[in-house]
Tab-separated table of C-alpha atoms and ligand atoms in Angstrom:
chain	number	residue	atom	x	y	z
A	1	UNK	CA	0.000	0.000	0.000
A	2	UNK	CA	1.437	3.411	-0.962
A	3	UNK	CA	1.180	6.333	1.463
A	4	UNK	CA	-1.482	7.954	-0.749
A	5	UNK	CA	-3.574	4.740	-0.717
A	6	UNK	CA	-3.346	4.729	3.039
A	7	UNK	CA	-4.536	8.341	3.132
A	8	UNK	CA	-7.497	7.514	0.880
A	9	UNK	CA	-8.442	4.540	2.997
A	10	UNK	CA	-8.231	6.454	6.198
A	11	UNK	CA	-10.346	9.267	4.780
A	12	UNK	CA	-12.944	6.750	3.595
A	13	UNK	CA	-12.926	5.114	7.027
A	14	UNK	CA	-13.385	8.503	8.634
A	15	UNK	CA	-16.392	9.314	6.420
A	16	UNK	CA	-17.911	5.923	7.119
A	17	UNK	CA	-17.417	6.394	10.833
A	18	UNK	CA	-18.961	9.864	10.909
A	19	UNK	CA	-21.884	8.762	8.698
A	20	UNK	CA	-22.463	5.974	11.220
A	21	UNK	CA	-22.658	8.462	14.075
A	22	UNK	CA	-24.883	10.823	12.119
A	23	UNK	CA	-27.095	7.838	11.308
A	24	UNK	CA	-27.274	6.994	14.995
A	25	UNK	CA	-28.228	10.578	15.773
A	26	UNK	CA	-31.326	10.381	13.572
A	27	UNK	CA	-32.249	6.799	14.450
A	28	UNK	CA	-34.827	8.083	16.936
A	29	UNK	CA	-36.472	10.484	14.444
A	30	UNK	CA	-39.474	9.136	12.559
A	31	UNK	CA	-39.358	9.226	8.769
A	32	UNK	CA	-41.590	11.763	7.032
A	33	UNK	CA	-42.926	12.146	3.522
A	34	UNK	CA	-45.374	15.065	3.116
A	35	UNK	CA	-46.616	18.197	4.877
A	36	UNK	CA	-49.328	16.006	6.405
A	37	UNK	CA	-46.572	14.653	8.654
A	38	UNK	CA	-45.971	18.040	10.330
A	39	UNK	CA	-48.546	20.083	12.297
A	40	UNK	CA	-50.560	22.729	10.395
A	41	UNK	CA	-49.825	26.461	10.458
A	42	UNK	CA	-51.277	28.351	13.449
A	43	UNK	CA	-52.979	31.739	14.023
A	44	UNK	CA	-50.785	34.229	15.901
A	45	UNK	CA	-51.206	36.058	19.197
A	46	UNK	CA	-50.892	39.860	19.457
A	47	UNK	CA	-47.456	41.433	19.280
A	48	UNK	CA	-46.046	42.951	22.451
A	49	UNK	CA	-43.658	45.547	23.833
A	50	UNK	CA	-41.647	42.973	25.739
A	51	UNK	CA	-41.196	39.397	24.633
A	52	UNK	CA	-41.443	36.497	27.079
A	53	UNK	CA	-40.297	32.891	26.836
A	54	UNK	CA	-42.583	30.301	25.361
A	55	UNK	CA	-45.015	28.817	27.869
A	56	UNK	CA	-43.440	25.467	26.994
A	57	UNK	CA	-40.005	26.525	28.184
A	58	UNK	CA	-39.334	25.901	31.856
A	59	UNK	CA	-36.074	27.599	32.693
A	60	UNK	CA	-35.073	29.604	35.741
A	61	UNK	CA	-32.342	30.302	38.261
A	62	UNK	CA	-32.439	28.716	41.704
A	63	UNK	CA	-31.878	30.803	44.829
A	64	UNK	CA	-29.603	29.163	47.424
A	65	UNK	CA	-28.336	30.238	50.836
A	66	UNK	CA	-24.835	28.716	50.637
A	67	UNK	CA	-23.179	25.331	50.102
A	68	UNK	CA	-25.749	22.625	50.798
A	69	UNK	CA	-28.454	25.193	51.619
A	70	UNK	CA	-30.920	24.668	48.828
A	71	UNK	CA	-34.647	25.241	48.354
A	72	UNK	CA	-34.607	28.278	50.631
A	73	UNK	CA	-37.046	31.149	50.718
A	74	UNK	CA	-35.662	33.608	48.105
A	75	UNK	CA	-35.496	36.321	50.800
A	76	UNK	CA	-32.789	34.252	52.544
A	77	UNK	CA	-30.786	33.535	49.412
A	78	UNK	CA	-27.219	34.729	48.945
A	79	UNK	CA	-26.970	33.609	45.345
A	80	UNK	CA	-29.132	32.397	42.484
A	81	UNK	CA	-27.657	29.878	40.065
A	82	UNK	CA	-27.716	29.652	36.264
A	83	UNK	CA	-29.479	26.595	34.733
A	84	UNK	CA	-26.454	25.412	32.710
A	85	UNK	CA	-28.198	22.138	31.840
A	86	UNK	CA	-30.936	24.011	29.971
A	87	UNK	CA	-28.740	26.457	28.047
A	88	UNK	CA	-27.417	26.011	24.518
A	89	UNK	CA	-24.597	27.953	22.891
A	90	UNK	CA	-22.348	30.087	25.060
A	91	UNK	CA	-24.155	33.332	25.983
A	92	UNK	CA	-26.212	33.414	29.178
A	93	UNK	CA	-29.474	35.351	28.801
A	94	UNK	CA	-29.375	38.398	31.129
A	95	UNK	CA	-32.400	37.132	33.058
A	96	UNK	CA	-30.555	33.867	33.779
A	97	UNK	CA	-27.098	35.300	34.578
A	98	UNK	CA	-26.213	33.947	38.019
A	99	UNK	CA	-26.649	36.398	40.826
A	100	UNK	CA	-24.508	36.910	43.924
A	101	UNK	CA	-25.309	39.887	46.092
A	102	UNK	CA	-24.136	40.380	49.670
A	103	UNK	CA	-26.842	42.832	50.744
A	104	UNK	CA	-29.679	42.483	48.288
A	105	UNK	CA	-30.217	44.432	45.077
A	106	UNK	CA	-30.279	48.238	45.507
A	107	UNK	CA	-32.697	50.101	43.257
A	108	UNK	CA	-30.514	52.940	41.938
A	109	UNK	CA	-31.694	55.942	39.933
A	110	UNK	CA	-29.194	56.393	37.085
A	111	UNK	CA	-29.877	60.148	36.988
A	112	UNK	CA	-28.617	60.447	40.567
A	113	UNK	CA	-25.841	57.855	40.499
A	114	UNK	CA	-22.220	59.088	40.484
A	115	UNK	CA	-18.777	57.520	40.143
A	116	UNK	CA	-15.938	59.138	42.135
A	117	UNK	CA	-12.431	58.629	40.736
A	118	UNK	CA	-9.673	59.846	43.078
A	119	UNK	CA	-6.476	59.005	44.958
A	120	UNK	CA	-3.030	59.012	43.316
A	121	UNK	CA	-3.967	60.885	40.145
A	122	UNK	CA	-3.670	64.461	38.843
A	123	UNK	CA	-7.430	64.976	38.634
A	124	UNK	CA	-10.257	63.890	40.898
A	125	UNK	CA	-13.522	63.395	39.009
A	126	UNK	CA	-17.159	62.749	39.784
A	127	UNK	CA	-18.826	61.252	36.704
A	128	UNK	CA	-22.497	60.738	35.933
A	129	UNK	CA	-23.753	57.758	33.957
A	130	UNK	CA	-24.363	60.103	31.009
A	131	UNK	CA	-20.739	61.301	31.241
A	132	UNK	CA	-19.620	57.677	30.930
A	133	UNK	CA	-21.990	56.958	28.045
A	134	UNK	CA	-20.522	59.927	26.142
A	135	UNK	CA	-17.035	58.367	26.261
A	136	UNK	CA	-15.638	55.928	23.672
A	137	UNK	CA	-17.115	52.500	24.402
A	138	UNK	CA	-15.982	48.917	23.955
A	139	UNK	CA	-17.947	45.672	23.972
A	140	UNK	CA	-16.505	42.381	25.057
A	141	UNK	CA	-17.839	38.906	25.729
A	142	UNK	CA	-16.534	37.541	29.023
A	143	UNK	CA	-17.560	35.186	31.774
A	144	UNK	CA	-18.046	36.224	35.369
A	145	UNK	CA	-17.582	33.394	37.850
A	146	UNK	CA	-18.043	33.435	41.612
A	147	UNK	CA	-15.001	32.023	43.416
A	148	UNK	CA	-17.505	29.862	45.263
A	149	UNK	CA	-18.445	28.019	42.061
A	150	UNK	CA	-17.939	24.293	42.701
A	151	UNK	CA	-17.946	24.637	46.502
A	152	UNK	CA	-20.722	22.014	46.751
A	153	UNK	CA	-18.198	19.254	45.978
A	154	UNK	CA	-15.273	20.179	48.255
A	155	UNK	CA	-15.870	17.551	50.916
A	156	UNK	CA	-18.571	15.220	49.681
A	157	UNK	CA	-20.894	14.809	46.749
A	158	UNK	CA	-24.652	15.023	47.202
A	159	UNK	CA	-25.908	12.696	44.481
A	160	UNK	CA	-29.120	14.674	44.049
A	161	UNK	CA	-27.380	17.743	42.619
A	162	UNK	CA	-27.803	19.018	39.089
A	163	UNK	CA	-25.067	20.862	37.194
A	164	UNK	CA	-26.986	24.017	38.101
A	165	UNK	CA	-26.278	23.246	41.783
A	166	UNK	CA	-22.655	22.228	41.261
A	167	UNK	CA	-21.523	24.779	38.628
A	168	UNK	CA	-24.270	27.415	38.255
A	169	UNK	CA	-22.193	30.327	39.585
A	170	UNK	CA	-20.771	31.188	36.156
A	171	UNK	CA	-22.304	33.051	33.233
A	172	UNK	CA	-21.066	34.624	30.004
A	173	UNK	CA	-22.435	37.939	28.703
A	174	UNK	CA	-21.467	40.706	26.316
A	175	UNK	CA	-20.467	43.736	28.404
A	176	UNK	CA	-20.363	47.304	27.053
A	177	UNK	CA	-18.801	50.341	28.657
A	178	UNK	CA	-15.746	52.544	29.048
A	179	UNK	CA	-12.321	50.898	29.122
A	180	UNK	CA	-10.624	51.395	32.508
A	181	UNK	CA	-7.502	52.503	30.581
A	182	UNK	CA	-9.450	55.467	29.178
A	183	UNK	CA	-10.442	56.623	32.681
A	184	UNK	CA	-6.866	56.120	33.923
A	185	UNK	CA	-5.609	58.446	31.151
A	186	UNK	CA	-8.402	60.920	31.808
A	187	UNK	CA	-7.470	61.480	35.460
A	188	UNK	CA	-3.746	61.054	34.703
A	189	UNK	CA	-3.076	58.313	37.225
A	190	UNK	CA	0.262	58.620	39.012
A	191	UNK	CA	2.728	56.059	37.578
A	192	UNK	CA	3.567	55.006	41.132
A	193	UNK	CA	-0.019	53.893	41.711
A	194	UNK	CA	-0.082	50.114	41.316
A	195	UNK	CA	-3.393	49.328	43.039
A	196	UNK	CA	-6.972	50.477	42.633
A	197	UNK	CA	-9.805	50.274	45.149
A	198	UNK	CA	-13.239	49.593	43.623
A	199	UNK	CA	-16.255	50.133	45.872
A	200	UNK	CA	-19.928	49.321	45.381
A	201	UNK	CA	-22.934	51.438	46.288
A	202	UNK	CA	-24.886	48.687	48.062
A	203	UNK	CA	-25.254	48.413	51.821
A	204	UNK	CA	-22.696	45.574	52.051
A	205	UNK	CA	-19.894	48.010	51.254
A	206	UNK	CA	-18.120	45.516	49.012
A	207	UNK	CA	-14.729	47.035	48.217
A	208	UNK	CA	-11.749	45.282	46.659
A	209	UNK	CA	-8.121	46.165	45.943
A	210	UNK	CA	-7.212	45.400	42.360
A	211	UNK	CA	-3.585	45.180	41.176
A	212	UNK	CA	-3.076	47.467	38.165
A	213	UNK	CA	-1.264	45.028	35.916
A	214	UNK	CA	-0.955	45.835	32.197
A	215	UNK	CA	-3.519	43.122	31.500
A	216	UNK	CA	-6.099	44.560	33.901
A	217	UNK	CA	-5.546	48.135	32.714
A	218	UNK	CA	-6.037	46.904	29.142
A	219	UNK	CA	-9.065	44.677	29.699
A	220	UNK	CA	-11.162	46.056	32.579
A	221	UNK	CA	-14.379	47.865	31.680
A	222	UNK	CA	-16.664	50.202	33.614
A	223	UNK	CA	-19.758	48.646	32.068
A	224	UNK	CA	-23.274	50.014	31.661
A	225	UNK	CA	-24.403	47.515	29.006
A	226	UNK	CA	-25.227	43.813	29.288
A	227	UNK	CA	-26.170	41.775	26.220
A	228	UNK	CA	-27.052	44.922	24.292
A	229	UNK	CA	-29.222	46.678	26.899
A	230	UNK	CA	-28.634	48.512	30.182
A	231	UNK	CA	-27.332	46.304	33.017
A	232	UNK	CA	-30.029	44.518	34.998
A	233	UNK	CA	-30.314	45.809	38.612
A	234	UNK	CA	-29.150	42.425	39.948
A	235	UNK	CA	-25.937	42.794	37.951
A	236	UNK	CA	-25.019	46.321	38.985
A	237	UNK	CA	-27.327	48.838	37.282
A	238	UNK	CA	-26.412	51.483	36.371
A	239	UNK	CA	-22.654	50.638	36.302
A	240	UNK	CA	-20.332	47.822	37.347
A	241	UNK	CA	-16.700	46.899	36.954
A	242	UNK	CA	-16.008	43.975	34.608
A	243	UNK	CA	-12.628	42.319	35.056
A	244	UNK	CA	-12.423	39.458	32.530
A	245	UNK	CA	-10.862	36.298	33.970
A	246	UNK	CA	-10.748	37.490	37.594
A	247	UNK	CA	-12.789	36.325	40.539
A	248	UNK	CA	-16.430	37.361	40.494
A	249	UNK	CA	-16.102	39.380	43.679
A	250	UNK	CA	-13.760	41.885	41.976
A	251	UNK	CA	-16.446	42.708	39.389
A	252	UNK	CA	-17.888	45.389	41.672
A	253	UNK	CA	-21.571	46.107	41.050
A	254	UNK	CA	-23.352	49.439	41.609
A	255	UNK	CA	-19.854	50.964	41.262
A	256	UNK	CA	-19.507	54.291	43.124
A	257	UNK	CA	-15.753	54.743	43.617
A	258	UNK	CA	-12.379	53.999	42.056
A	259	UNK	CA	-9.367	55.072	44.105
A	260	UNK	CA	-5.725	54.830	43.019
A	261	UNK	CA	-3.013	53.952	45.531
A	262	UNK	CA	0.302	52.153	45.854
A	263	UNK	CA	-0.693	49.262	48.107
A	264	UNK	CA	-3.776	47.144	48.751
A	265	UNK	CA	-6.339	48.556	51.211
A	266	UNK	CA	-6.791	45.254	53.065
A	267	UNK	CA	-10.571	45.531	53.192
A	268	UNK	CA	-12.433	42.838	55.085
A	269	UNK	CA	-13.264	41.244	51.726
A	270	UNK	CA	-9.572	40.459	51.232
A	271	UNK	CA	-8.409	39.826	54.806
A	272	UNK	CA	-11.255	37.593	55.891
A	273	UNK	CA	-13.999	36.782	53.408
A	274	UNK	CA	-12.209	35.958	50.155
A	275	UNK	CA	-9.075	34.333	51.496
A	276	UNK	CA	-8.309	30.666	50.964
A	277	UNK	CA	-7.721	28.447	54.007
A	278	UNK	CA	-4.974	26.046	52.938
A	279	UNK	CA	-4.244	22.489	54.078
A	280	UNK	CA	-1.472	23.717	56.420
A	281	UNK	CA	-3.907	26.026	58.233
A	282	UNK	CA	-2.504	29.229	56.699
A	283	UNK	CA	-4.756	31.498	54.681
A	284	UNK	CA	-3.787	32.762	51.245
A	285	UNK	CA	-4.779	36.267	50.099
A	286	UNK	CA	-5.304	37.667	46.612
A	287	UNK	CA	-5.817	34.451	44.648
A	288	UNK	CA	-7.525	36.566	42.032
A	289	UNK	CA	-7.645	34.665	38.759
A	290	UNK	CA	-10.255	32.045	37.860
A	291	UNK	CA	-8.652	28.738	36.873
A	292	UNK	CA	-9.100	26.486	33.815
A	293	UNK	CA	-12.338	24.568	34.211
A	294	UNK	CA	-15.011	22.560	32.382
A	295	UNK	CA	-18.159	20.587	33.023
A	296	UNK	CA	-20.372	18.270	30.992
A	297	UNK	CA	-23.837	19.868	31.052
A	298	UNK	CA	-25.560	16.992	29.253
A	299	UNK	CA	-25.833	14.250	30.298
A	300	UNK	CA	-25.503	15.667	33.821
A	301	UNK	CA	-26.830	15.239	37.356
A	302	UNK	CA	-30.433	13.979	37.697
A	303	UNK	CA	-30.880	13.314	33.967
A	304	UNK	CA	-31.733	9.923	32.507
A	305	UNK	CA	-30.198	8.607	29.309
A	306	UNK	CA	-31.010	5.719	26.996
A	307	UNK	CA	-28.750	3.036	25.601
A	308	UNK	CA	-27.314	3.830	22.175
A	309	UNK	CA	-26.587	7.241	20.725
A	310	UNK	CA	-26.120	10.158	23.117
A	311	UNK	CA	-24.533	13.497	22.408
A	312	UNK	CA	-22.276	14.754	25.170
A	313	UNK	CA	-22.058	18.543	25.468
A	314	UNK	CA	-20.725	21.005	27.985
A	315	UNK	CA	-18.883	24.231	28.719
A	316	UNK	CA	-15.206	25.018	29.311
A	317	UNK	CA	-13.545	28.268	30.407
A	318	UNK	CA	-10.339	29.754	31.782
A	319	UNK	CA	-9.402	33.092	33.327
A	320	UNK	CA	-6.036	32.804	31.539
A	321	UNK	CA	-7.398	33.091	27.982
A	322	UNK	CA	-8.792	30.740	25.349
A	323	UNK	CA	-9.663	27.089	25.772
A	324	UNK	CA	-7.508	25.058	23.365
A	325	UNK	CA	-8.681	21.522	24.129
A	326	UNK	CA	-11.403	19.615	25.929
A	327	UNK	CA	-11.054	15.871	26.386
A	328	UNK	CA	-13.801	13.528	27.484
A	329	UNK	CA	-13.532	10.156	29.165
A	330	UNK	CA	-16.557	7.837	29.082
A	331	UNK	CA	-14.744	5.121	31.059
A	332	UNK	CA	-14.009	6.869	34.359
A	333	UNK	CA	-10.757	8.515	33.273
A	334	UNK	CA	-9.069	5.430	31.784
A	335	UNK	CA	-9.085	6.676	28.175
A	336	UNK	CA	-9.645	10.183	26.789
A	337	UNK	CA	-10.835	11.507	23.449
A	338	UNK	CA	-10.756	15.099	22.155
A	339	UNK	CA	-14.200	16.690	21.996
A	340	UNK	CA	-15.226	19.096	19.232
A	341	UNK	CA	-14.889	22.755	20.268
A	342	UNK	CA	-17.669	24.840	18.750
A	343	UNK	CA	-16.715	28.211	17.256
A	344	UNK	CA	-16.255	30.928	18.262
A	345	UNK	CA	-13.809	30.092	21.038
A	346	UNK	CA	-13.278	33.413	22.830
A	347	UNK	CA	-10.744	34.214	25.561
A	348	UNK	CA	-12.085	34.333	29.136
A	349	UNK	CA	-15.509	33.208	27.922
A	350	UNK	CA	-17.374	29.937	28.161
A	351	UNK	CA	-16.715	27.671	25.154
A	352	UNK	CA	-19.126	24.947	24.070
A	353	UNK	CA	-17.827	21.429	23.398
A	354	UNK	CA	-19.571	18.301	22.144
A	355	UNK	CA	-18.925	14.676	21.281
A	356	UNK	CA	-20.946	11.797	19.829
A	357	UNK	CA	-21.230	8.784	22.110
A	358	UNK	CA	-22.681	5.313	21.747
A	359	UNK	CA	-23.548	4.162	25.268
A	360	UNK	CA	-23.387	0.375	25.606
A	361	UNK	CA	-25.817	0.392	28.543
A	362	UNK	CA	-23.201	-0.594	31.156
A	363	UNK	CA	-22.695	1.457	34.323
A	364	UNK	CA	-19.865	3.955	33.840
A	365	UNK	CA	-18.581	7.409	34.724
A	366	UNK	CA	-18.123	10.347	32.357
A	367	UNK	CA	-15.792	13.284	32.929
A	368	UNK	CA	-14.326	16.246	31.018
A	369	UNK	CA	-10.900	17.880	31.237
A	370	UNK	CA	-9.971	21.231	29.670
A	371	UNK	CA	-6.677	22.839	28.650
A	372	UNK	CA	-6.137	26.568	28.045
A	373	UNK	CA	-3.781	28.534	25.807
A	374	UNK	CA	-1.283	28.982	28.647
A	375	UNK	CA	-1.033	25.190	28.940
A	376	UNK	CA	-3.005	24.941	32.195
A	377	UNK	CA	-4.773	21.580	32.465
A	378	UNK	CA	-7.838	21.071	34.656
A	379	UNK	CA	-6.747	18.774	37.509
A	380	UNK	CA	-8.451	15.541	38.496
A	381	UNK	CA	-10.065	15.650	41.915
A	382	UNK	CA	-7.465	13.493	43.699
A	383	UNK	CA	-4.513	15.668	42.681
A	384	UNK	CA	-6.511	18.859	43.295
A	385	UNK	CA	-7.393	17.819	46.856
A	386	UNK	CA	-3.835	16.538	47.462
A	387	UNK	CA	-2.601	20.035	46.622
A	388	UNK	CA	-5.245	22.288	48.203
A	389	UNK	CA	-6.740	20.116	50.957
A	390	UNK	CA	-10.350	20.322	52.070
A	391	UNK	CA	-10.238	23.399	54.346
A	392	UNK	CA	-10.672	25.747	51.419
A	393	UNK	CA	-13.921	27.047	49.982
A	394	UNK	CA	-12.989	28.948	46.828
A	395	UNK	CA	-11.487	28.318	43.373
A	396	UNK	CA	-12.606	24.682	43.044
A	397	UNK	CA	-11.752	23.639	39.491
A	398	UNK	CA	-11.350	19.863	39.769
A	399	UNK	CA	-12.780	17.684	36.999
A	400	UNK	CA	-16.492	16.914	37.438
A	401	UNK	CA	-17.497	13.263	37.257
A	402	UNK	CA	-21.043	12.091	36.528
A	403	UNK	CA	-21.821	8.453	37.231
A	404	UNK	CA	-24.323	6.587	35.079
A	405	UNK	CA	-25.933	3.400	36.374
A	406	UNK	CA	-27.200	0.558	34.186
A	407	UNK	CA	-30.680	2.086	34.096
A	408	UNK	CA	-29.254	5.344	32.695
A	409	UNK	CA	-29.574	7.512	35.813
A	410	UNK	CA	-26.924	10.262	35.908
A	411	UNK	CA	-25.633	11.334	39.323
A	412	UNK	CA	-23.083	13.698	40.914
A	413	UNK	CA	-20.086	11.822	42.383
A	414	UNK	CA	-16.647	12.922	43.578
A	415	UNK	CA	-14.739	10.764	41.056
B	501	MTE	N1	-21.235	46.008	45.155
B	501	MTE	C1	-21.202	44.677	45.065
B	501	MTE	N2	-20.487	44.122	44.068
B	501	MTE	C2	-20.439	42.786	43.946
B	501	MTE	C3	-21.115	41.936	44.866
B	501	MTE	C4	-21.883	42.557	45.903
B	501	MTE	O1	-22.522	41.900	46.722
B	501	MTE	N3	-21.903	43.921	45.963
B	501	MTE	N4	-20.992	40.566	44.748
B	501	MTE	C5	-19.760	40.122	44.095
B	501	MTE	C6	-19.696	38.697	43.896
B	501	MTE	S1	-19.252	37.746	45.232
B	501	MTE	C7	-19.833	38.143	42.648
B	501	MTE	S2	-19.589	36.500	42.414
B	501	MTE	C8	-20.259	38.966	41.495
B	501	MTE	C9	-21.578	38.428	40.959
B	501	MTE	O2	-22.002	39.175	39.860
B	501	MTE	P1	-23.451	38.866	39.267
B	501	MTE	O3	-24.435	38.939	40.411
B	501	MTE	O4	-23.690	39.891	38.226
B	501	MTE	O5	-23.388	37.486	38.693
B	501	MTE	O6	-20.435	40.334	41.826
B	501	MTE	C10	-19.538	40.849	42.781
B	501	MTE	N5	-19.737	42.245	42.913
B	502	MO	MO1	-18.746	35.631	44.452
């Protein structure tokens, strides 16, 4: 056999194999012949000023009060999670963007709201929302992820959790606003200022020190737009800071102040709340970037699958940049196969992956593992826990395993 023969054969084999999978994918569809096989056309309802979801679509966030504190009265909730298992594509609808607010959602009048910019800079400014909207704007798609995402599985796995419970503290939106770099030039920040305090206008007084690296000065946005419309109140209306790739808590909502300085302010949010208790009992501060991560969203916790063809799909993301590879194991981590990454694959955004799978009906475990453009690989749970221990609460990015029993029930397990 010549090398070109071999190439032809392998291409033919590839086509045969993919036709086989495509055939499997339609095996459950019934064959059709004429228009009589599809329902008739239907009279329409009146048009409206605001469109709602179809009555047949059941999709919503779930308010929770903390790890393991589910099904609470919404007035007690501290966060509300995104239904990842019901989403397609990569953009989270604004109404389903996860929500994490430390003191409820303030109802701010944009005409009265102001942003103070001061500290180590030549000028001190108080800007209105209209002032900001008059400045050159940028739009960027980026995820925001709470550092608590994944905290449900630190110590044990509740088998009744869905992927919304385990991973629903991440969402990806298009954000529009003024680049931080523009505001830095406007007030002529002192070169010796290497930190910035960002403070919110809610009662919690969330305030975080942000290191002014080149990357942050280039990429941060004082945003007023979310998916093409003004921010929703839950997400910071009228303005919030968006810091692509960095922990959710730094993306200060209801932004009222930016202050430049030359050292961190050591607010309670960085001395107590958002520190990481390590295995040796010491606490680590300023672990600011969100790690490489991924999760299979279908099949996922509490679903039921049938023997034969199943399409595996899920989401992968990294605070370091683009996702370059997602691998899937359908035999509990013994063998891995590259999944297809759907375009576009954007940096610091959720990327969609998928893979065809013929399930033989035997009990197994499925798991995904992502790699980003900096070469970071999502760790398996055993090596993650060996490194970080189980005292910690934040930045859980271990691989997520779903077990499938012989009847097709999918459940959350540790590995
Ligand atoms: N002012 C203010 N900013 C805030 C918060 C807050 O409670 N108040 N919560 C933070 C946390 S912990 C997270 S994870 C993100 C959540 O943003 P989202 O509610 O738009 O998803 O906002 C951050 N910004
Ligand atoms: Mo958060």
